[in-house]
Amino acid sequence: MKTLFEKIINREIPADIIYEDELCIAINDINPQAPIHILLIPKKPIKKLSECKKEDKDLLAHLFMTVVKVTEMLGIHDSFRININNGEEAGQEVFHLHIHILGGRKFNWPPG
Ligand code: AMP
C-alpha cells in the first residue's frame, strides 16, 4: 500500500509543494508547529531512519544538503530546527521517512 507521502509525490493527493528534485520533495506541513514547518521527504519510501541501509548514504547526504538549500530559500538559514521522529514512541505517525524543518520562532530545549 502506498504511503500518504507517496500519494503526495505522485500528485494523487494535493499538497503545498515548495521544492522538488529527482530524489526528494518538500511540502508545507498541514498542521504547522511554527510559522515555517516544512516536511522534506525522500521519494524512496523508506519507512524510517533506522531502516536506512548503506546504499542510502548518498540519499541521506542529499537530504541534509537540501535542508540547507530549502532554509536558504525560505530565509531561515541562520536559525532553524530539524527533527526526525523514528518510531511510534518517538511520535512518528507517517511511516515514510521525513525531516521536519521548523523556523520562524524561538525553540526550547529539551523538546517534549
Ligand atoms: P510524524 O509525526 O513525524 O510522522 O509527522 C507527520 C507529519 O505529517 C505531521 O506533522 C502532520 O501534520 C503531517 N501531515 C499529515 N498529513 C499531511 C498532509 N496531507 N499534508 C501535509 N502534511 C501532513
Tab-separated table of C-alpha atoms and ligand atoms in Angstrom:
chain	number	residue	atom	x	y	z
A	1	MET	CA	0.000	0.000	0.000
A	2	LYS	CA	1.262	3.483	-0.858
A	3	THR	CA	2.152	5.832	1.960
A	4	LEU	CA	0.444	9.216	2.284
A	5	PHE	CA	3.656	10.858	1.125
A	6	GLU	CA	3.959	8.592	-1.934
A	7	LYS	CA	0.452	9.726	-2.895
A	8	ILE	CA	1.537	13.359	-2.496
A	9	ILE	CA	4.693	12.713	-4.548
A	10	ASN	CA	2.528	11.072	-7.270
A	11	ARG	CA	0.070	14.020	-7.189
A	12	GLU	CA	-2.756	11.709	-6.105
A	13	ILE	CA	-3.295	13.922	-3.021
A	14	PRO	CA	-2.775	17.707	-3.136
A	15	ALA	CA	-0.120	19.430	-1.028
A	16	ASP	CA	1.760	22.730	-0.971
A	17	ILE	CA	4.954	21.683	-2.718
A	18	ILE	CA	7.692	24.222	-2.101
A	19	TYR	CA	10.656	22.321	-3.565
A	20	GLU	CA	11.216	19.184	-5.629
A	21	ASP	CA	14.122	17.449	-7.303
A	22	GLU	CA	14.793	13.938	-8.584
A	23	LEU	CA	15.299	12.497	-5.094
A	24	CYS	CA	13.047	14.405	-2.727
A	25	ILE	CA	10.139	16.744	-2.243
A	26	ALA	CA	9.423	19.445	0.357
A	27	ILE	CA	5.881	20.360	1.375
A	28	ASN	CA	4.223	22.607	3.943
A	29	ASP	CA	3.076	20.601	6.957
A	30	ILE	CA	-0.732	20.548	7.142
A	31	ASN	CA	-0.612	21.179	10.922
A	32	PRO	CA	2.287	23.632	11.364
A	33	GLN	CA	4.038	23.824	14.726
A	34	ALA	CA	5.927	27.017	13.816
A	35	PRO	CA	5.469	29.891	11.319
A	36	ILE	CA	7.536	27.766	8.911
A	37	HIS	CA	7.055	23.997	9.102
A	38	ILE	CA	8.241	22.012	6.112
A	39	LEU	CA	8.438	18.263	5.589
A	40	LEU	CA	11.361	17.123	3.470
A	41	ILE	CA	10.572	13.680	2.092
A	42	PRO	CA	12.718	11.313	0.015
A	43	LYS	CA	10.884	9.883	-2.992
A	44	LYS	CA	12.190	6.472	-1.997
A	45	PRO	CA	9.641	5.142	0.525
A	46	ILE	CA	11.989	4.262	3.385
A	47	LYS	CA	9.799	3.581	6.446
A	48	LYS	CA	12.016	5.288	8.996
A	49	LEU	CA	15.566	6.471	9.530
A	50	SER	CA	16.561	3.291	11.368
A	51	GLU	CA	15.675	1.236	8.289
A	52	CYS	CA	18.154	3.067	6.081
A	53	LYS	CA	20.804	0.869	4.531
A	54	LYS	CA	24.348	1.603	3.487
A	55	GLU	CA	23.079	2.133	-0.047
A	56	ASP	CA	21.023	5.102	1.238
A	57	LYS	CA	24.129	7.023	2.298
A	58	ASP	CA	24.109	9.377	-0.703
A	59	LEU	CA	20.372	9.968	-0.387
A	60	LEU	CA	20.757	10.929	3.280
A	61	ALA	CA	23.574	13.324	2.411
A	62	HIS	CA	21.379	14.791	-0.318
A	63	LEU	CA	18.535	15.308	2.161
A	64	PHE	CA	20.803	17.195	4.565
A	65	MET	CA	22.179	19.376	1.782
A	66	THR	CA	18.587	20.021	0.685
A	67	VAL	CA	17.750	21.179	4.212
A	68	VAL	CA	20.439	23.821	3.722
A	69	LYS	CA	19.062	24.771	0.294
A	70	VAL	CA	15.440	24.984	1.464
A	71	THR	CA	16.269	27.008	4.596
A	72	GLU	CA	18.245	29.431	2.388
A	73	MET	CA	15.251	29.659	0.021
A	74	LEU	CA	12.950	30.460	2.943
A	75	GLY	CA	15.271	32.955	4.630
A	76	ILE	CA	15.644	30.930	7.842
A	77	HIS	CA	19.189	29.797	7.125
A	78	ASP	CA	20.589	31.344	10.335
A	79	SER	CA	18.240	29.645	12.754
A	80	PHE	CA	16.008	26.644	12.289
A	81	ARG	CA	15.360	23.272	13.822
A	82	ILE	CA	15.180	19.888	12.119
A	83	ASN	CA	13.507	16.873	13.628
A	84	ILE	CA	13.083	13.231	12.645
A	85	ASN	CA	10.577	11.124	14.568
A	86	ASN	CA	11.707	7.495	14.375
A	87	GLY	CA	9.041	5.023	15.527
A	88	GLU	CA	5.688	5.367	17.284
A	89	GLU	CA	7.146	6.073	20.719
A	90	ALA	CA	9.053	8.988	19.214
A	91	GLY	CA	5.860	10.405	17.710
A	92	GLN	CA	6.153	9.106	14.150
A	93	GLU	CA	2.723	8.969	12.507
A	94	VAL	CA	3.573	8.655	8.830
A	95	PHE	CA	5.829	5.701	8.132
A	96	HIS	CA	7.710	7.222	5.232
A	97	LEU	CA	10.944	8.894	6.295
A	98	HIS	CA	10.694	12.689	6.525
A	99	ILE	CA	12.637	15.538	8.062
A	100	HIS	CA	10.645	18.252	9.807
A	101	ILE	CA	12.170	21.700	9.161
A	102	LEU	CA	10.863	24.325	11.566
A	103	GLY	CA	11.626	28.021	11.686
A	104	GLY	CA	10.332	31.498	12.297
A	105	ARG	CA	10.198	31.328	16.074
A	106	LYS	CA	12.371	30.573	19.091
A	107	PHE	CA	12.595	26.925	20.140
A	108	ASN	CA	13.054	25.476	23.595
A	109	TRP	CA	15.277	22.639	24.698
A	110	PRO	CA	14.738	19.869	25.720
A	111	PRO	CA	11.802	19.056	23.430
A	112	GLY	CA	8.717	17.367	24.910
B	1	AMP	P1	5.413	12.434	12.009
B	1	AMP	O1	4.538	12.539	13.232
B	1	AMP	O2	6.853	12.735	12.271
B	1	AMP	O3	5.188	11.134	11.274
B	1	AMP	O4	4.961	13.617	11.065
B	1	AMP	C1	3.905	13.519	10.172
B	1	AMP	C2	3.556	14.936	9.783
B	1	AMP	O5	2.780	14.889	8.599
B	1	AMP	C3	2.731	15.693	10.829
B	1	AMP	O6	3.436	16.861	11.230
B	1	AMP	C4	1.443	16.026	10.100
B	1	AMP	O7	0.915	17.279	10.445
B	1	AMP	C5	1.873	15.959	8.645
B	1	AMP	N1	0.831	15.649	7.683
B	1	AMP	C6	-0.123	14.702	7.775
B	1	AMP	N2	-0.899	14.693	6.680
B	1	AMP	C7	-0.423	15.676	5.858
B	1	AMP	C8	-0.788	16.169	4.579
B	1	AMP	N3	-1.808	15.657	3.882
B	1	AMP	N4	-0.065	17.190	4.058
B	1	AMP	C9	0.963	17.728	4.752
B	1	AMP	N5	1.371	17.296	5.957
B	1	AMP	C10	0.685	16.291	6.514
